[in-house]
Coordinates of C-alpha atoms in Angstrom, one line a residue:
X1029 CA 0.2 -7.7 -8.8
X1030 CA 0.2 -4.1 -7.6
X1031 CA 0.0 -1.8 -10.7
X1032 CA 0.7 1.1 -8.4
X1033 CA 2.1 1.6 -4.9
X1034 CA -0.4 2.6 -2.4
X1035 CA -0.2 6.1 -0.9
X1036 CA -0.4 9.4 -2.8
X1037 CA -3.2 10.2 -5.4
X1038 CA -0.5 11.6 -7.8
X1039 CA 2.0 13.9 -6.2
X1040 CA -0.5 16.5 -5.4
X1041 CA -2.8 14.8 -3.0
X1042 CA -2.4 12.3 -0.2
X1043 CA -4.9 11.0 2.2
X1044 CA -3.8 10.0 5.8
X1045 CA -5.7 9.8 9.0
X1046 CA -4.9 10.6 12.8
X1047 CA -6.5 10.2 16.1
X1048 CA -8.2 13.1 17.7
X1049 CA -6.2 16.0 18.9
X1050 CA -6.8 19.5 19.8
X1051 CA -7.6 21.8 17.0
X1052 CA -7.5 25.6 16.8
X1053 CA -10.4 28.0 17.6
X1054 CA -13.1 27.8 14.9
X1055 CA -13.4 30.5 12.6
X1056 CA -16.5 32.3 12.6
X1057 CA -18.1 31.1 9.3
X1058 CA -16.2 30.7 6.0
X1059 CA -17.5 33.9 4.3
X1060 CA -15.3 36.4 6.1
X1061 CA -13.1 38.9 4.1
X1062 CA -9.8 37.2 3.1
X1063 CA -6.7 39.3 2.6
X1064 CA -4.3 36.9 0.7
X1065 CA -4.8 34.5 -2.3
X1066 CA -4.2 31.6 0.2
X1067 CA -6.8 33.0 2.5
X1068 CA -9.4 33.2 -0.4
X1069 CA -8.8 29.8 -1.7
X1070 CA -8.8 28.4 1.8
X1071 CA -12.2 29.6 2.7
X1072 CA -13.5 28.0 -0.5
X1073 CA -12.7 24.4 0.7
X1074 CA -16.0 23.9 2.2
X1075 CA -17.7 24.6 -1.3
X1076 CA -15.0 22.6 -3.0
X1077 CA -15.6 19.4 -1.3
X1078 CA -19.4 19.9 -1.2
X1079 CA -19.3 20.2 -5.2
X1080 CA -20.3 23.7 -5.1
X1081 CA -17.2 25.0 -7.0
X1082 CA -16.2 23.7 -10.4
X1083 CA -13.1 21.7 -10.5
X1084 CA -11.6 23.6 -13.3
X1085 CA -12.4 27.1 -11.7
X1086 CA -10.4 26.0 -8.4
X1087 CA -7.5 24.1 -9.7
X1088 CA -4.7 25.3 -12.2
X1089 CA -4.1 23.3 -15.4
X1090 CA -0.9 21.7 -13.9
X1091 CA -2.9 20.3 -11.0
X1092 CA -5.7 19.2 -13.4
X1093 CA -3.0 17.2 -15.4
X1094 CA -1.5 15.4 -12.4
X1095 CA -4.9 14.8 -10.7
X1096 CA -7.7 14.5 -13.4
X1097 CA -11.1 15.7 -12.3
X1098 CA -12.5 12.1 -12.0
X1099 CA -9.8 11.1 -9.7
X1100 CA -10.3 14.1 -7.4
X1101 CA -13.9 13.5 -7.5
X1102 CA -13.6 9.9 -6.5
X1103 CA -11.2 11.0 -3.6
X1104 CA -13.6 13.9 -2.5
X1105 CA -16.5 11.5 -2.6
X1106 CA -14.5 8.9 -0.6
X1107 CA -13.9 11.6 2.1
X1108 CA -17.6 12.6 2.3
X1109 CA -18.7 8.8 2.5
X1110 CA -16.4 8.2 5.4
X1111 CA -16.6 11.5 7.3
X1112 CA -19.9 13.2 6.3
X1113 CA -20.4 16.6 4.6
X1114 CA -18.0 19.5 4.9
X1115 CA -19.4 22.0 7.4
X1116 CA -16.9 24.6 8.1
X1117 CA -13.2 25.8 8.6
X1118 CA -11.8 25.5 12.0
X1119 CA -8.5 27.4 11.3
X1120 CA -6.3 28.9 8.5
X1121 CA -2.7 28.9 9.2
X1122 CA -0.5 30.6 6.4
X1123 CA 3.0 30.0 5.8
X1124 CA 3.1 32.8 3.2
X1125 CA 0.8 34.6 1.0
X1126 CA 0.1 31.7 -1.1
X1127 CA 0.4 28.6 1.1
X1128 CA -0.4 27.1 4.4
X1129 CA -2.6 24.6 6.3
X1130 CA -6.3 24.5 6.7
X1131 CA -8.5 22.6 9.3
X1132 CA -11.4 21.5 7.4
X1133 CA -14.4 20.1 9.5
X1134 CA -16.5 17.5 8.2
X1135 CA -19.5 16.0 10.1
X1136 CA -17.5 13.1 11.5
X1137 CA -13.9 14.4 11.6
X1138 CA -11.5 17.3 10.9
X1139 CA -9.1 17.3 7.8
X1140 CA -5.8 18.9 7.6
X1141 CA -5.2 20.4 4.1
X1142 CA -2.2 21.8 2.8
X1143 CA -2.8 24.3 0.2
X1144 CA -0.6 26.1 -2.5
X1145 CA -2.1 28.9 -4.6
X1146 CA -0.4 29.7 -8.1
X1147 CA 0.9 33.2 -8.9
X1148 CA -1.3 33.5 -12.0
X1149 CA -3.9 36.3 -12.0
X1150 CA -6.7 33.8 -11.6
X1151 CA -5.2 32.5 -8.2
X1152 CA -6.2 28.9 -8.9
X1153 CA -4.7 26.3 -6.6
X1154 CA -1.5 24.3 -7.7
X1155 CA -1.2 21.9 -4.8
X1156 CA -3.7 20.2 -2.4
X1157 CA -2.9 17.5 0.2
X1158 CA -5.0 15.9 2.7
X1159 CA -2.5 15.0 5.3
X1160 CA -4.7 14.0 8.2
X1161 CA -8.3 13.5 9.3
X1162 CA -8.8 13.4 13.0
X1163 CA -11.6 11.1 14.3
X1164 CA -13.1 11.9 17.7
X1165 CA -13.5 9.0 20.2
X1166 CA -12.0 6.5 17.7
X1167 CA -11.5 2.8 18.6
X1168 CA -10.3 -0.5 17.2
X1169 CA -13.9 -1.8 17.6
X1170 CA -15.1 1.1 15.3
X1171 CA -12.6 0.7 12.8
X1172 CA -13.2 -3.2 12.7
X1173 CA -17.0 -2.6 12.3
X1174 CA -16.4 -0.3 9.3
X1175 CA -13.7 -2.9 7.8
X1176 CA -16.3 -5.6 8.1
X1177 CA -18.9 -3.8 6.1
X1178 CA -16.7 -3.4 3.0
X1179 CA -18.1 -5.7 0.1
X1180 CA -16.3 -8.9 -0.3
X1181 CA -13.9 -10.5 2.1
X1182 CA -11.6 -8.5 4.7
X1183 CA -9.1 -9.2 7.3
X1184 CA -6.8 -7.3 9.4
X1185 CA -4.3 -7.5 12.3
X1186 CA -2.7 -4.9 14.6
X1187 CA -0.2 -6.6 17.0
X1188 CA 2.8 -5.9 19.1
X1189 CA 6.0 -7.7 18.1
X1190 CA 8.4 -8.8 20.8
X1191 CA 11.4 -10.7 19.2
X1192 CA 9.5 -13.8 17.9
X1193 CA 6.2 -13.3 19.9
X1194 CA 3.1 -11.7 18.1
X1195 CA 0.6 -10.0 20.6
X1196 CA -2.6 -9.2 18.9
X1197 CA -4.4 -5.7 19.7
X1198 CA -7.2 -6.1 17.3
X1199 CA -7.8 -8.4 14.5
X1200 CA -10.4 -10.1 12.2
X1201 CA -10.0 -13.2 10.0
X1202 CA -6.4 -13.5 10.9
X1203 CA -5.9 -16.9 9.6
X1204 CA -7.8 -16.5 6.3
X1205 CA -5.7 -16.6 3.1
X1206 CA -6.3 -13.4 1.1
X1207 CA -4.9 -12.4 -2.3
X1208 CA -2.4 -9.8 -1.5
X1209 CA -1.0 -8.6 -4.8
X1210 CA 2.5 -7.0 -4.5
X1211 CA 2.8 -7.7 -0.8
X1212 CA 4.4 -10.9 -1.6
X1213 CA 7.5 -8.9 -2.7
X1214 CA 8.4 -8.6 0.8
X1215 CA 9.4 -12.4 0.8
X1216 CA 11.8 -11.5 -2.1
X1217 CA 13.3 -8.8 -0.1
X1218 CA 13.6 -11.1 2.9
X1219 CA 15.6 -13.6 0.9
X1220 CA 17.6 -11.1 -0.6
X1221 CA 18.8 -9.7 2.7
X1222 CA 19.3 -13.4 3.9
X1223 CA 21.7 -13.9 0.9
X1224 CA 23.5 -10.7 1.5
X1225 CA 23.8 -11.7 5.3
X1226 CA 25.2 -15.1 4.2
X1227 CA 27.8 -13.3 2.2
X1228 CA 26.5 -14.7 -1.2
X1229 CA 25.7 -11.3 -2.3
X1230 CA 26.3 -7.6 -1.6
X1231 CA 23.7 -4.8 -1.8
X1232 CA 26.1 -2.9 -4.2
X1233 CA 26.5 -5.8 -6.5
X1234 CA 25.8 -4.7 -10.1
X1235 CA 23.6 -7.0 -12.1
X1236 CA 21.7 -6.5 -15.6
X1237 CA 18.1 -5.6 -15.6
X1238 CA 17.1 -8.9 -17.3
X1239 CA 13.3 -9.2 -17.0
X1240 CA 10.5 -6.9 -18.0
X1241 CA 6.9 -7.0 -16.9
X1242 CA 3.5 -5.3 -17.1
X1243 CA 2.9 -2.1 -15.2
X1244 CA 6.5 -1.1 -14.2
X1245 CA 6.7 2.3 -12.6
X1246 CA 10.4 2.5 -12.5
X1247 CA 11.8 0.3 -15.4
X1248 CA 9.3 0.7 -18.1
X1249 CA 11.0 1.2 -21.5
X1250 CA 14.4 0.9 -20.0
X1251 CA 17.1 -0.8 -22.2
X1252 CA 17.5 -4.5 -21.7
X1253 CA 20.4 -5.4 -19.5
X1254 CA 20.8 -1.9 -17.9
X1255 CA 23.4 -2.3 -15.2
X1256 CA 21.7 -1.7 -11.8
X1257 CA 22.6 -2.4 -8.3
X1258 CA 20.7 -4.9 -6.0
X1259 CA 19.9 -2.2 -3.5
X1260 CA 18.5 -0.1 -6.6
X1261 CA 16.3 -3.3 -7.5
X1262 CA 15.1 -3.7 -3.9
X1263 CA 14.1 0.0 -3.5
X1264 CA 12.3 0.0 -6.8
X1265 CA 10.5 -3.2 -6.0
X1266 CA 9.3 -2.0 -2.7
X1267 CA 8.8 1.7 -3.0
X1268 CA 7.1 1.8 -6.4
X1269 CA 6.3 -1.9 -6.7
X1270 CA 8.2 -2.2 -10.0
X1271 CA 7.5 -5.4 -11.6
X1272 CA 10.6 -5.5 -13.9
X1273 CA 12.8 -5.2 -10.9
X1274 CA 10.9 -7.7 -9.1
X1275 CA 11.1 -10.3 -11.8
X1276 CA 14.7 -9.7 -12.4
X1277 CA 15.4 -10.3 -8.6
X1278 CA 13.2 -13.6 -8.7
X1279 CA 15.4 -15.0 -11.5
X1280 CA 18.6 -13.9 -9.8
X1281 CA 17.9 -15.1 -6.4
X1282 CA 16.0 -18.3 -7.5
X1283 CA 12.3 -19.2 -7.4
X1284 CA 13.0 -22.2 -4.9
X1285 CA 15.2 -20.3 -2.4
X1286 CA 12.3 -17.5 -2.2
X1287 CA 9.8 -20.4 -1.6
X1288 CA 11.9 -21.8 1.2
X1289 CA 12.2 -18.4 2.6
X1290 CA 8.5 -18.0 2.8
X1291 CA 8.2 -21.4 4.5
X1292 CA 10.8 -20.5 7.1
X1293 CA 9.2 -17.2 7.6
X1294 CA 6.0 -19.1 8.9
X1295 CA 3.6 -19.0 5.9
X1296 CA 0.6 -21.1 7.1
X1297 CA -0.2 -22.4 3.6
X1298 CA 2.9 -22.0 1.2
X1299 CA 1.4 -24.3 -1.5
X1300 CA -0.9 -21.4 -2.5
X1301 CA 2.2 -19.7 -3.6
X1302 CA 4.3 -22.5 -5.0
X1303 CA 5.5 -22.1 -7.8
X1304 CA 6.2 -18.6 -6.8
X1305 CA 4.9 -16.9 -9.9
X1306 CA 6.9 -13.9 -11.4
X1307 CA 4.7 -10.9 -12.1
X1308 CA 4.7 -11.4 -15.9
X1309 CA 3.8 -15.0 -15.5
X1310 CA 0.8 -14.2 -13.4
X1311 CA -0.3 -11.3 -15.6
X1312 CA 0.1 -13.4 -18.8
X1313 CA -2.0 -16.4 -17.4
X1314 CA -4.7 -14.1 -16.2
X1315 CA -5.1 -12.8 -19.6
X1316 CA -7.1 -14.3 -22.7
X1317 CA -4.0 -15.5 -24.5
X1318 CA -3.6 -18.4 -21.8
X1319 CA -7.1 -19.7 -21.3
X1320 CA -6.1 -23.4 -21.8
X1321 CA -3.0 -23.1 -19.8
X1322 CA -4.6 -21.3 -17.0
X1323 CA -7.2 -24.1 -16.6
X1324 CA -4.5 -26.7 -16.4
X1325 CA -2.5 -24.5 -14.0
X1326 CA -5.2 -23.8 -11.6
X1327 CA -6.2 -27.6 -11.2
X1328 CA -2.7 -28.9 -11.0
X1329 CA -0.7 -29.6 -7.9
X1330 CA 2.8 -28.0 -7.2
X1331 CA 4.9 -30.2 -9.1
X1332 CA 2.5 -30.0 -12.2
X1333 CA 2.2 -26.3 -12.0
X1334 CA 5.9 -25.9 -11.8
X1335 CA 6.5 -28.2 -14.9
X1336 CA 3.9 -26.1 -16.8
X1337 CA 5.6 -22.8 -16.0
X1338 CA 9.2 -24.1 -16.9
X1339 CA 8.0 -25.7 -20.1
X1340 CA 6.3 -22.4 -21.3
X1341 CA 8.9 -20.1 -20.2
X1342 CA 9.4 -18.8 -23.7
X1343 CA 5.8 -17.9 -23.9
X1344 CA 5.3 -16.4 -20.5
X1345 CA 6.6 -13.0 -21.6
X1346 CA 5.7 -9.4 -21.5
X1347 CA 5.0 -9.6 -25.3
X1348 CA 2.1 -12.2 -24.6
X1349 CA 0.5 -10.2 -21.7
X1350 CA -3.0 -9.3 -22.8
X1351 CA -3.5 -5.9 -21.2
X1352 CA -7.0 -5.7 -22.4
X1353 CA -8.3 -8.3 -20.1
X1354 CA -7.3 -6.1 -17.2
X1355 CA -9.7 -3.1 -18.1
X1356 CA -12.8 -4.8 -16.7
X1357 CA -13.0 -6.4 -13.2
X1358 CA -11.3 -8.9 -10.9
X1359 CA -9.6 -12.0 -12.8
X1360 CA -9.1 -15.2 -10.9
X1361 CA -8.1 -13.6 -7.8
X1362 CA -9.2 -16.7 -5.6
X1363 CA -6.8 -19.0 -7.8
X1364 CA -4.0 -17.2 -9.7
X1365 CA -2.5 -14.7 -7.1
X1366 CA 0.0 -14.5 -4.3
X1367 CA -1.7 -15.4 -1.0
X1368 CA -1.2 -14.7 2.8
X1369 CA -3.1 -14.5 6.1
X1370 CA -2.7 -11.4 8.3
X1371 CA -0.9 -13.7 10.6
X1372 CA 1.3 -14.8 7.9
X1373 CA 2.2 -11.2 7.3
X1374 CA 3.0 -10.5 11.0
X1375 CA 5.3 -13.5 11.0
X1376 CA 6.9 -12.1 7.8
X1377 CA 7.5 -8.8 9.5
X1378 CA 9.1 -10.5 12.5
X1379 CA 11.6 -12.3 10.0
X1380 CA 12.3 -9.0 8.2
X1381 CA 13.1 -7.1 11.5
X1382 CA 15.1 -10.0 12.7
X1383 CA 17.4 -9.5 9.7
X1384 CA 18.7 -6.3 11.3
X1385 CA 19.4 -4.9 8.0
X1386 CA 19.5 -1.2 7.7
X1387 CA 19.3 -1.4 3.9
X1388 CA 16.3 -3.7 4.1
X1389 CA 14.5 -1.4 6.4
X1390 CA 15.3 1.8 4.5
X1391 CA 13.9 0.3 1.3
X1392 CA 10.6 -0.4 3.2
X1393 CA 10.6 3.1 4.4
X1394 CA 11.0 5.0 1.1
X1395 CA 7.2 5.1 0.7
X1396 CA 5.4 4.6 3.8
X1397 CA 2.1 4.4 2.3
X1398 CA 0.4 6.9 4.6
X1399 CA 2.2 9.9 4.5
X1400 CA 4.4 12.3 6.8
X1401 CA 1.5 13.1 9.2
X1402 CA 0.4 9.6 9.9
X1403 CA 4.1 8.6 10.3
X1404 CA 4.9 11.4 12.8
X1405 CA 4.2 9.1 15.9
X1406 CA 6.6 6.4 14.7
X1407 CA 10.4 6.4 15.0
X1408 CA 10.4 3.9 12.0
X1409 CA 7.6 3.1 9.6
X1410 CA 8.0 0.7 6.7
X1411 CA 5.4 -0.3 4.2
X1412 CA 4.5 -2.5 1.3
X1413 CA 1.0 -2.6 -0.4
X1414 CA -0.5 -4.5 -3.2
X1415 CA -3.3 -4.0 -5.5
X1416 CA -5.0 -5.3 -8.7
X1417 CA -8.8 -5.4 -10.0
X1418 CA -10.6 -6.7 -6.8
X1419 CA -7.6 -6.9 -4.6
X1420 CA -6.2 -4.3 -2.0
X1421 CA -3.5 -5.1 0.6
X1422 CA -1.7 -2.8 3.2
X1423 CA 0.9 -3.7 5.4
X1424 CA 3.2 -1.7 7.8
X1425 CA 6.0 -2.2 10.3
X1426 CA 6.6 0.4 12.9
X1427 CA 8.6 1.2 16.0
X1428 CA 6.4 3.5 18.2
X1429 CA 7.9 6.7 19.4
X1430 CA 6.3 6.7 22.8
X1431 CA 8.0 3.3 24.1
X1432 CA 10.0 1.8 21.2
X1433 CA 7.9 -1.1 20.7
X1434 CA 7.6 -2.7 17.3
X1435 CA 4.2 -3.3 15.8
X1436 CA 2.5 -4.6 12.7
X1437 CA -0.5 -3.3 11.1
X1438 CA -1.8 -5.3 8.0
X1439 CA -5.1 -5.6 6.2
X1440 CA -6.5 -7.1 3.1
X1441 CA -9.6 -6.7 1.0
X1442 CA -10.7 -9.0 -1.7
X1443 CA -13.9 -8.7 -3.9
X1444 CA -14.1 -11.2 -6.7
X1445 CA -17.2 -9.6 -8.1
X1446 CA -16.1 -5.9 -8.4
X1447 CA -13.0 -3.5 -8.3
X1448 CA -12.3 -2.3 -4.9
X1449 CA -11.7 1.5 -4.0
X1450 CA -8.4 2.5 -2.4
X1451 CA -9.8 5.4 -0.6
X1452 CA -11.7 3.6 2.2
X1453 CA -9.0 1.0 3.0
X1454 CA -6.4 3.6 3.1
X1455 CA -8.4 5.6 5.6
X1456 CA -9.3 2.6 8.0
X1457 CA -5.7 1.3 7.9
X1458 CA -4.3 4.7 8.8
X1459 CA -6.9 5.1 11.6
X1460 CA -5.7 1.5 13.0
X1461 CA -2.0 3.0 12.7
X1462 CA -3.1 5.9 14.7
X1463 CA -4.7 3.9 17.3
X1464 CA -1.8 1.6 17.5
X1465 CA 0.6 4.6 17.9
X1466 CA -1.4 5.7 20.9
X1467 CA -2.3 2.4 22.7
X1468 CA -1.2 2.3 26.2
X1469 CA -0.5 -0.9 28.2
X1470 CA -2.4 -3.1 25.8
X1471 CA -3.6 -6.5 26.4
X1472 CA -4.0 -9.1 23.7
X1473 CA -7.4 -8.7 22.0
X1474 CA -7.9 -12.4 21.8
X1475 CA -6.0 -15.7 22.3
X1476 CA -2.5 -16.2 23.2
X1477 CA 0.5 -14.6 21.6
X1478 CA 1.3 -16.1 18.4
X1479 CA 4.5 -17.9 18.1
X1480 CA 6.6 -17.4 14.9
X1481 CA 8.9 -19.9 13.1
X1482 CA 12.5 -19.2 12.2
X1483 CA 15.2 -21.4 10.7

């Protein structure tokens, strides 16, 4: 159950990574005399990421509100952990007296930093975005090795898609079932698009916002039964992972039709997701208010679980979600979740693309998960991520600019012993995406192309 949609760290800061490219001529040191407010703040970036400048001295109050110091500290620490200490400024490219781009060199990479400086007399920074980190001599093997070192269980797949064939370029644990959080919402999108294609519904149909859930970015505190279009619900569900929109669509489309769509899309172990839980059902049962019911649900077969859900529909509501339970660590991520393997996600992406639905693809592209710089090598880039305590998942569908080929990049990270940090996986997945964008005449990394299933 994603409580946030993977991507930006607030609106002010975004991490995305790119393959090695040419960089501007290195500045001789970072202590030369700077002539503008932007220049003066740009040369301080080394000291900022090295922890030698106080957060409150560098950022203005508005930035501090959007990105609290602890959040920025975690982000900065993640960059240093992955790319080494900051060592210098390669170039400063102003777009005005108070904004521009800076190439900040770390020991193992060069970050592109977009910087905006406020007009106040203290010239503190109002905006900072890390839009790319170039990595010299990167490879699928290097990224795979780093993914394997993450604590817990991991799996990933990078593959070319050719109609119904899936040709792997790099992978690990592709058939293992992982908790994927809100990535399951792509199955709902698939079924919605199928019902539209069949003439049963239209994207412009207006329906009431009928169900509310925990951690809903778009629909929190909205009046019940607010009229919205199906396209609006789909956009909310995918772009900001809104749980109220998700549950409204599940009840509208039907639980069993979505389960059937999951099967027809080629999920290798659909029973793991049957009955398909709404987000509020899953959140409620994970909490302390349903300890007895949760034990019965986990040990029951599909039919027993479905009966349990149906007989308790009046209890499994937002009012009975125990939010306090989610302030600690992972909760039942191996037994009360939504599951898929990397190969399952690849087959789902094949199914989504085969819909040939402009509206579907647009919904997936609203938030591409990795930012504009990482997306620049792609004619199209769609994304869905998922997260909760101990669970992180990122999945992208892209059309490569160089040759028009379609690819999938998907990765999952589960740790039932501790929460997982978003920073490392975002960086690793974006490196996989960058490598996939520049792959030339790739041959399958292992095995034969994977056949897909469609009705």
